[in-house]
Coordinates of C-alpha atoms in Angstrom, one line a residue:
M247 CA 5.2 -24.9 -14.1
R248 CA 5.9 -26.6 -17.5
A249 CA 2.2 -26.2 -18.4
R250 CA 2.3 -22.6 -17.4
R251 CA 5.4 -21.8 -19.6
A252 CA 3.6 -23.5 -22.6
V253 CA 0.7 -21.1 -22.2
V254 CA 3.1 -18.2 -22.4
E255 CA 5.1 -19.4 -25.4
M256 CA 1.8 -20.1 -27.2
S257 CA 0.7 -16.6 -26.4
A258 CA 3.8 -15.1 -27.8
A259 CA 3.9 -17.4 -30.8
G260 CA 0.3 -16.4 -31.7
G261 CA 1.3 -12.8 -32.2
R262 CA 2.9 -10.1 -30.0
P263 CA 4.9 -11.0 -26.8
P264 CA 2.8 -10.9 -23.6
I265 CA 2.0 -7.5 -22.2
I266 CA 1.9 -7.4 -18.3
G267 CA 0.5 -4.6 -16.1
L268 CA 1.9 -4.7 -12.6
D269 CA 0.4 -2.7 -9.8
F270 CA 2.7 -3.2 -6.8
G271 CA 0.9 -1.5 -4.0
T272 CA 1.6 -0.8 -0.4
T273 CA -1.2 -3.1 0.8
N274 CA -2.0 -5.4 -2.3
T275 CA -0.5 -6.3 -5.5
V276 CA -2.5 -6.9 -8.8
A277 CA -1.2 -8.1 -12.2
A278 CA -3.0 -8.2 -15.5
R279 CA -2.3 -9.3 -19.1
L280 CA -3.4 -7.7 -22.3
A281 CA -5.9 -10.2 -23.9
G282 CA -7.3 -9.0 -27.3
D283 CA -8.5 -5.6 -26.8
G284 CA -9.0 -6.0 -23.0
A285 CA -7.2 -6.9 -19.8
Q286 CA -7.3 -10.2 -18.1
L287 CA -6.4 -10.4 -14.4
V288 CA -3.8 -12.8 -13.2
S289 CA -5.1 -15.3 -10.6
F290 CA -2.9 -16.2 -7.6
A291 CA -3.2 -19.4 -5.5
G292 CA -4.0 -18.5 -1.9
P293 CA -4.2 -20.4 1.3
D294 CA -8.1 -20.6 1.0
A295 CA -8.9 -19.8 -2.5
A296 CA -7.5 -18.2 -5.7
E297 CA -7.3 -14.4 -5.5
T298 CA -6.7 -11.5 -8.0
T299 CA -5.4 -9.2 -5.3
V300 CA -2.4 -10.6 -3.4
R301 CA -1.0 -9.0 -0.2
S302 CA 2.2 -7.2 -0.5
A303 CA 3.9 -9.1 2.2
L304 CA 7.0 -11.3 2.5
S305 CA 7.9 -13.6 5.4
F306 CA 11.1 -15.3 6.5
H307 CA 11.4 -18.4 8.7
A308 CA 14.5 -20.2 9.7
D309 CA 14.5 -23.8 8.4
P310 CA 14.5 -26.1 11.5
Q311 CA 16.0 -28.9 9.4
E312 CA 18.9 -26.9 7.7
S313 CA 20.9 -24.3 9.5
G314 CA 21.3 -21.1 7.6
R315 CA 18.4 -21.8 5.2
R316 CA 15.5 -19.4 5.1
I317 CA 12.0 -20.4 4.1
L318 CA 10.3 -17.5 2.2
A319 CA 6.6 -17.0 1.5
G320 CA 4.8 -14.1 -0.3
G321 CA 1.4 -12.6 -0.4
S322 CA -1.3 -14.4 1.7
W323 CA 0.9 -17.3 2.2
A324 CA 3.3 -14.9 4.1
I325 CA 0.5 -13.8 6.4
E326 CA -0.5 -17.4 6.9
A327 CA 3.1 -18.3 7.9
Y328 CA 3.3 -15.4 10.3
L329 CA 0.0 -16.3 12.0
E330 CA 1.1 -20.0 12.4
D331 CA 4.3 -19.0 14.2
P332 CA 4.5 -15.3 14.9
L333 CA 7.4 -15.4 17.3
E334 CA 9.8 -17.1 14.9
T335 CA 8.6 -15.5 11.6
R336 CA 9.7 -12.2 10.4
L337 CA 7.0 -10.6 8.3
I338 CA 7.7 -7.6 6.1
Q339 CA 4.7 -5.6 4.8
S340 CA 4.1 -2.3 3.2
F341 CA 7.8 -2.2 2.1
K342 CA 6.8 0.0 -0.9
T343 CA 6.9 2.9 1.5
Y344 CA 10.6 2.6 1.7
A345 CA 11.2 2.4 -2.1
A346 CA 12.1 6.1 -2.5
S347 CA 13.7 6.6 0.8
P348 CA 17.6 7.2 0.7
L349 CA 17.6 6.6 4.5
F350 CA 16.6 3.0 3.9
Q351 CA 19.7 1.2 3.0
E352 CA 19.1 -2.3 4.3
T353 CA 17.4 -4.5 6.8
R354 CA 18.7 -7.7 8.4
V355 CA 16.6 -10.8 8.5
L356 CA 17.7 -13.9 10.4
G357 CA 21.4 -12.5 10.2
R358 CA 21.3 -11.8 6.5
R359 CA 21.4 -8.4 4.9
Y360 CA 18.6 -7.4 2.4
V361 CA 18.4 -4.2 0.3
F362 CA 15.2 -3.0 -1.1
E363 CA 15.9 -4.7 -4.4
D364 CA 16.3 -8.0 -2.6
L365 CA 12.9 -7.7 -0.9
L366 CA 11.1 -6.7 -4.0
S367 CA 12.7 -9.4 -6.2
A368 CA 12.1 -12.1 -3.6
Y369 CA 8.5 -11.1 -3.2
L370 CA 7.8 -11.0 -6.9
L371 CA 9.5 -14.4 -7.3
Q372 CA 7.2 -15.9 -4.6
V373 CA 4.0 -14.5 -6.1
S374 CA 5.0 -15.4 -9.5
A375 CA 5.1 -19.0 -8.4
Q376 CA 1.5 -18.7 -7.3
A377 CA 0.3 -17.2 -10.5
D378 CA -1.9 -19.0 -13.0
A379 CA 0.5 -18.0 -15.8
S380 CA 4.2 -17.4 -15.5
L381 CA 5.1 -13.7 -15.0
M382 CA 8.9 -13.8 -15.0
G383 CA 11.4 -14.2 -17.7
D384 CA 9.0 -14.4 -20.7
G385 CA 10.4 -11.7 -22.8
G386 CA 7.2 -9.7 -22.6
L387 CA 6.6 -6.0 -22.0
W388 CA 6.1 -4.8 -18.5
I389 CA 4.0 -1.7 -17.7
V390 CA 4.6 -1.0 -14.0
G391 CA 2.6 1.5 -12.0
R392 CA 4.2 4.2 -10.0
P393 CA 2.6 6.8 -7.7
V394 CA 2.7 10.5 -8.7
S395 CA 4.5 11.1 -5.4
F396 CA 6.2 8.4 -3.6
A397 CA 5.7 8.1 0.1
G398 CA 8.3 9.6 2.5
A399 CA 9.4 13.0 3.7
R400 CA 12.6 13.0 1.5
A401 CA 11.2 10.7 -1.3
D402 CA 13.6 10.3 -4.2
D403 CA 11.6 9.2 -7.3
A404 CA 14.7 8.2 -9.3
L405 CA 16.0 6.0 -6.6
A406 CA 12.6 4.2 -6.3
L407 CA 12.5 3.6 -10.0
A408 CA 16.1 2.4 -10.1
R409 CA 15.3 0.0 -7.3
Y410 CA 12.2 -1.3 -9.1
D411 CA 14.2 -1.7 -12.3
A412 CA 16.9 -3.7 -10.6
A413 CA 14.5 -6.0 -8.9
L414 CA 12.5 -6.7 -12.2
R415 CA 15.6 -7.3 -14.3
R416 CA 16.9 -9.9 -11.8
L417 CA 13.8 -11.9 -12.6
G418 CA 14.2 -11.8 -16.4
A419 CA 12.1 -8.7 -17.3
N420 CA 13.9 -6.7 -19.9
D421 CA 11.4 -4.4 -21.5
I422 CA 10.1 -2.3 -18.5
R423 CA 8.2 0.9 -18.5
Y424 CA 6.6 3.0 -15.8
A425 CA 3.3 4.7 -15.8
Y426 CA 1.5 6.9 -13.2
E427 CA -1.1 4.8 -11.4
P428 CA -3.9 7.3 -11.8
V429 CA -3.2 7.5 -15.5
A430 CA -3.6 3.7 -15.7
A431 CA -6.9 3.9 -13.8
A432 CA -8.0 6.6 -16.3
F433 CA -7.3 4.1 -19.2
F434 CA -9.5 1.6 -17.4
F435 CA -12.3 4.1 -16.8
A436 CA -12.1 5.5 -20.4
R437 CA -13.6 2.3 -21.7
R438 CA -16.9 3.4 -20.2
L439 CA -17.0 6.6 -22.0
T440 CA -19.5 7.1 -24.8
K441 CA -18.4 10.6 -25.8
D442 CA -15.4 12.9 -25.4
A443 CA -14.7 13.8 -21.7
T444 CA -12.3 15.5 -19.4
V445 CA -11.7 13.0 -16.5
L446 CA -10.1 13.5 -13.0
V447 CA -9.0 10.2 -11.5
G448 CA -8.3 9.9 -7.8
D449 CA -6.3 6.9 -6.8
F450 CA -6.2 6.1 -3.1
G451 CA -3.7 3.4 -2.2
G452 CA -2.3 2.3 1.3
G453 CA 0.6 4.8 1.2
T454 CA -0.1 7.4 -1.5
S455 CA -3.0 9.4 -3.0
D456 CA -2.6 10.4 -6.6
F457 CA -4.6 12.5 -9.0
S458 CA -4.5 12.9 -12.8
V459 CA -6.6 15.0 -15.2
M460 CA -6.9 13.3 -18.6
R461 CA -8.7 14.3 -21.8
F462 CA -10.3 11.5 -23.8
S463 CA -11.6 11.9 -27.3
R464 CA -12.6 9.6 -30.2
R465 CA -11.3 10.3 -33.7
A466 CA -11.9 7.7 -36.6
G467 CA -13.3 5.4 -34.1
R468 CA -10.1 5.3 -31.9
L469 CA -9.8 6.5 -28.4
H470 CA -7.2 9.2 -27.9
A471 CA -5.9 10.4 -24.5
Q472 CA -4.1 13.4 -23.4
A473 CA -2.6 13.9 -19.9
L474 CA -3.2 17.4 -18.7
G475 CA -1.9 17.5 -15.1
H476 CA -0.9 15.4 -12.2
A477 CA -0.4 15.7 -8.4
G478 CA 0.0 13.4 -5.4
V479 CA 0.6 13.2 -1.7
G480 CA 2.4 10.5 0.3
L481 CA -0.4 9.5 2.4
A482 CA -3.6 7.4 2.2
G483 CA -5.2 4.4 4.0
D484 CA -2.3 3.5 6.2
A485 CA -2.3 7.0 7.6
F486 CA -6.1 6.6 8.4
D487 CA -5.2 3.4 10.3
Y488 CA -2.5 5.1 12.3
R489 CA -4.9 7.9 13.2
I490 CA -7.3 5.4 14.7
I491 CA -4.4 3.7 16.5
D492 CA -3.1 6.9 17.8
N493 CA -6.5 8.4 19.0
L494 CA -8.3 5.2 20.1
V495 CA -5.8 2.5 21.0
S496 CA -2.5 4.1 22.1
P497 CA -4.2 5.9 25.0
R498 CA -5.3 2.4 26.2
L499 CA -1.7 1.3 26.0
G500 CA -0.4 4.1 28.1
K501 CA 0.2 7.0 25.8
G502 CA -0.5 10.2 27.6
S503 CA -0.1 8.5 31.1
A504 CA 2.8 9.0 33.5
Y505 CA 5.3 7.1 35.7
R506 CA 7.4 7.9 38.8
A507 CA 11.2 8.1 38.7
F508 CA 13.7 9.7 41.2
G509 CA 10.8 11.2 43.1
R510 CA 9.3 12.9 40.1
T511 CA 6.2 12.2 37.9
L512 CA 7.2 12.0 34.2
P513 CA 5.2 11.4 31.0
V514 CA 5.5 8.2 29.3
P515 CA 7.6 8.8 26.1
N516 CA 5.5 9.2 22.9
R517 CA 8.2 7.6 20.8
Y518 CA 7.1 4.1 22.2
Y519 CA 4.0 4.6 20.1
A520 CA 5.5 5.7 16.9
A521 CA 6.0 2.1 15.8
F522 CA 2.2 1.7 15.5
A523 CA 2.3 3.8 12.3
R524 CA 3.0 0.4 10.5
W525 CA 2.2 -2.7 12.5
E526 CA 5.1 -4.7 11.2
Q527 CA 7.4 -2.2 12.9
L528 CA 6.3 -3.6 16.2
A529 CA 8.4 -6.7 15.8
L530 CA 11.4 -4.5 15.4
L531 CA 10.4 -2.6 18.6
R532 CA 10.4 -6.0 20.5
S533 CA 14.2 -6.3 20.0
S534 CA 15.1 -2.6 20.5
R535 CA 16.7 -0.7 23.3
D536 CA 13.3 0.9 24.0
M537 CA 11.7 -2.5 24.8
A538 CA 13.8 -2.8 28.1
E539 CA 12.6 0.6 29.1
I540 CA 8.9 -0.3 28.5
R541 CA 9.3 -3.4 30.5
R542 CA 10.7 -1.4 33.5
L543 CA 7.7 1.0 33.2
V544 CA 5.3 -1.6 34.3
R545 CA 6.8 -1.3 37.8
D546 CA 6.8 2.7 37.9
A547 CA 3.7 3.4 35.8
L548 CA 0.8 5.2 37.4
E549 CA -1.5 3.0 35.3
P550 CA 0.6 -0.3 35.1
D551 CA -2.2 -2.3 33.5
R552 CA -2.0 0.0 30.3
I553 CA 1.7 -0.6 30.1
K554 CA 1.3 -4.4 30.6
A555 CA -1.1 -4.4 27.7
L556 CA 1.6 -2.6 25.6
V557 CA 4.2 -5.1 26.5
E558 CA 1.9 -8.0 25.7
I559 CA 1.0 -6.7 22.3
I560 CA 4.6 -6.2 21.4
E561 CA 6.1 -9.3 22.9
N562 CA 3.5 -11.7 21.6
N563 CA 3.3 -10.1 18.1
H564 CA -0.3 -9.0 18.3
G565 CA 0.2 -6.1 15.9
Y566 CA -1.4 -7.9 12.9
R567 CA -4.4 -8.8 14.9
L568 CA -4.7 -5.2 16.1
Y569 CA -4.5 -3.8 12.7
Q570 CA -7.1 -6.3 11.4
A571 CA -9.5 -4.8 14.1
V572 CA -8.7 -1.3 13.0
S573 CA -9.2 -2.2 9.4
R574 CA -12.7 -3.7 10.2
L575 CA -13.7 -0.5 12.2
K576 CA -12.6 1.7 9.2
E577 CA -14.7 -0.5 6.9
D578 CA -17.7 -0.4 9.3
L579 CA -17.6 3.4 9.6
S580 CA -17.8 3.6 5.8
A581 CA -21.1 1.9 6.0
A582 CA -22.6 3.3 9.4
N583 CA -22.3 6.5 11.4
L584 CA -21.5 4.4 14.6
A585 CA -19.5 1.3 14.7
R586 CA -18.1 -1.0 17.4
F587 CA -14.4 -1.4 17.9
T588 CA -13.3 -4.7 19.4
F589 CA -10.0 -6.2 20.1
D590 CA -9.8 -9.4 22.2
V591 CA -6.4 -11.3 21.9
G592 CA -4.5 -12.9 24.7
N593 CA -5.1 -10.9 27.9
V594 CA -5.7 -7.6 26.0
R595 CA -9.3 -6.6 25.5
F596 CA -10.7 -3.4 24.2
A597 CA -14.3 -2.6 23.2
C598 CA -15.9 0.7 22.5
D599 CA -18.2 2.4 20.2
V600 CA -16.7 4.9 17.6
D601 CA -18.5 7.8 15.9
R602 CA -17.9 8.5 12.2
D603 CA -17.6 12.2 13.1
D604 CA -14.8 11.5 15.5
F605 CA -13.0 9.4 12.9
E606 CA -13.3 12.2 10.4
T607 CA -11.9 14.6 13.0
W608 CA -8.9 12.4 13.4
I609 CA -8.2 12.3 9.8
A610 CA -8.8 15.9 9.0
P611 CA -5.1 16.6 8.2
E612 CA -5.0 13.9 5.7
L613 CA -8.2 15.0 4.1
A614 CA -6.9 18.6 3.8
A615 CA -3.7 17.3 2.2
M616 CA -5.7 15.3 -0.4
D617 CA -7.9 18.2 -1.2
A618 CA -4.8 20.4 -1.7
A619 CA -3.4 17.9 -4.1
V620 CA -6.6 17.9 -6.1
S621 CA -6.3 21.7 -6.5
T622 CA -2.7 21.3 -7.6
A623 CA -3.8 18.7 -10.3
L624 CA -6.4 21.1 -11.6
G625 CA -4.0 24.1 -11.5
R626 CA -1.4 22.2 -13.5
A627 CA -4.1 21.3 -16.0
R628 CA -5.2 24.9 -16.1
L629 CA -8.8 23.9 -15.6
P630 CA -11.5 25.0 -13.2
A631 CA -13.6 22.3 -11.5
D632 CA -16.6 23.0 -13.8
E633 CA -14.6 21.9 -16.8
I634 CA -14.2 18.4 -15.4
D635 CA -16.8 16.1 -16.9
R636 CA -16.3 12.9 -14.9
V637 CA -14.6 11.9 -11.8
F638 CA -13.4 8.4 -11.2
L639 CA -12.3 7.3 -7.7
T640 CA -10.4 4.1 -7.2
G641 CA -8.5 2.4 -4.4
G642 CA -9.6 1.2 -1.0
S643 CA -9.8 4.6 0.8
S644 CA -12.2 5.8 -1.9
F645 CA -14.9 4.0 0.1
T646 CA -14.4 6.3 3.0
P647 CA -17.3 8.8 3.0
A648 CA -15.2 11.8 3.9
V649 CA -12.9 11.1 1.0
R650 CA -15.7 10.9 -1.4
R651 CA -17.3 14.1 0.0
L652 CA -14.2 16.0 -1.0
F653 CA -15.2 15.3 -4.6
T654 CA -18.9 15.5 -4.5
A655 CA -18.7 18.9 -2.7
R656 CA -16.3 20.2 -5.4
F657 CA -17.7 18.5 -8.7
G658 CA -21.3 17.3 -7.7
E659 CA -22.6 13.9 -6.9
A660 CA -23.6 13.2 -10.5
R661 CA -20.1 13.5 -11.8
V662 CA -18.4 11.2 -9.2
E663 CA -18.2 7.6 -9.6
G664 CA -16.1 4.4 -8.9
G665 CA -15.8 0.7 -9.6
A666 CA -13.2 -2.1 -9.7
E667 CA -11.5 -0.2 -6.9
L668 CA -8.8 -2.8 -6.3
V669 CA -8.1 -3.9 -9.9
S670 CA -8.5 -0.9 -12.1
I671 CA -4.8 0.2 -12.1
A672 CA -3.4 -3.2 -13.1
S673 CA -6.0 -3.5 -15.9
G674 CA -5.3 0.0 -17.1
L675 CA -1.5 -0.6 -17.1
A676 CA -2.0 -3.6 -19.4
L677 CA -4.2 -1.6 -21.7
I678 CA -1.5 1.2 -21.9
G679 CA 0.8 -1.5 -23.3
A680 CA -1.4 -1.7 -26.4
E681 CA -0.9 2.0 -27.2
A682 CA 0.9 2.7 -30.5
D683 CA 3.2 5.4 -29.0
L684 CA 4.2 4.1 -25.5
D685 CA 6.6 6.9 -25.1
I686 CA 3.7 9.4 -24.5
W687 CA 2.6 7.5 -21.5
T688 CA 5.9 5.9 -20.1
R689 CA 9.1 7.4 -21.4
P690 CA 9.3 10.4 -19.0
W691 CA 9.2 8.0 -16.0
T692 CA 11.5 5.2 -17.0
A693 CA 14.5 4.5 -14.6
A694 CA 16.8 4.3 -17.6
G695 CA 15.7 7.7 -18.9
G696 CA 15.3 9.5 -15.6
I697 CA 12.4 11.8 -14.5
D698 CA 10.9 14.3 -16.7
A699 CA 10.7 17.4 -14.4
A700 CA 8.1 18.9 -16.7

């Protein structure tokens, strides 16, 4: 750590303080530093190899040697700890989806209360320790990404940014600004431009899909940018995963089946399957009141083997393995029209072929919501589709063929492109930090200054 600190101090002494771009995502987190006139990705130590994208996950394990002490791990190390001891490890993932929720007040882990700020600061502290250069407490400028629309039915943007701000300040960050994630991706993409252009950026994360229309021009050899319109919707890749679970997996675990009670035949409650919207919620279901009911259903179910499989997945913490299988299927369907879904863990075994057309039917509501958000962004920019010169798609779900077709159908294949899908936002955030007038890109969205409704 001493050597890492020396690197930071030399960087600050050699000119300006370090400028850090932080893309805290629902699924992955990426950080970048401004280096010269470009952005350099921060590398994090992982269980197998160094990585520039680190999982947005935090694990807690009770220390067997010291009562009351909790062993924390972040990123890929958190996943590794969970897989080594799933029954005794509490894994929290995708917690960005709770950032803007006023309904989320706290969670209890191993008997201790944690609010959102506790989770985020603990996570950032863990991954900072894995970074190839210190990220915390170095007096630099932080440009932090935020979605255009936070996830959640009653999302409170100001609450989310206040929580971000509190977590970062605990770790020594003082100069903190927030920029829209698709705007950051646009800054990254603009370095490719050889002439003036109006660009639509689509950023597809795990929990949100965001769109920005930007105008880039060069004057006196300097690139100038103007934001024309933004829109977003609180759903993306995680929603695609849930559609696969709901249509393909849950019926094999008893959803839609029935059981006998008091001489009547009743449907198995659908609420048992709501926890599959995010796999880490299954660990909470294991200790809930519903779990006792599910166990009793094995005796009364008309198809008891399906309920037995549901019980095993929940009780033995197979949720992560299940979502790994779902993620593989989604990736395979991006490359082929037919893919094999396989899940074989413990006594639970599923295997079937899945057609891409079926998958696209399942995610049709999400696709429609994304398409509507694009229309909103264009409307706010007061531009028709034919005045968009380039379209840049970033984020994991941009690989989904049905998502890409939303843009090729509207703008034409020649105008749509991608690249650096997982790291473009963090790099763009760092590049924004070099702008002469940061207020143009960050002031309306800082937690200290509130939200600019315009």
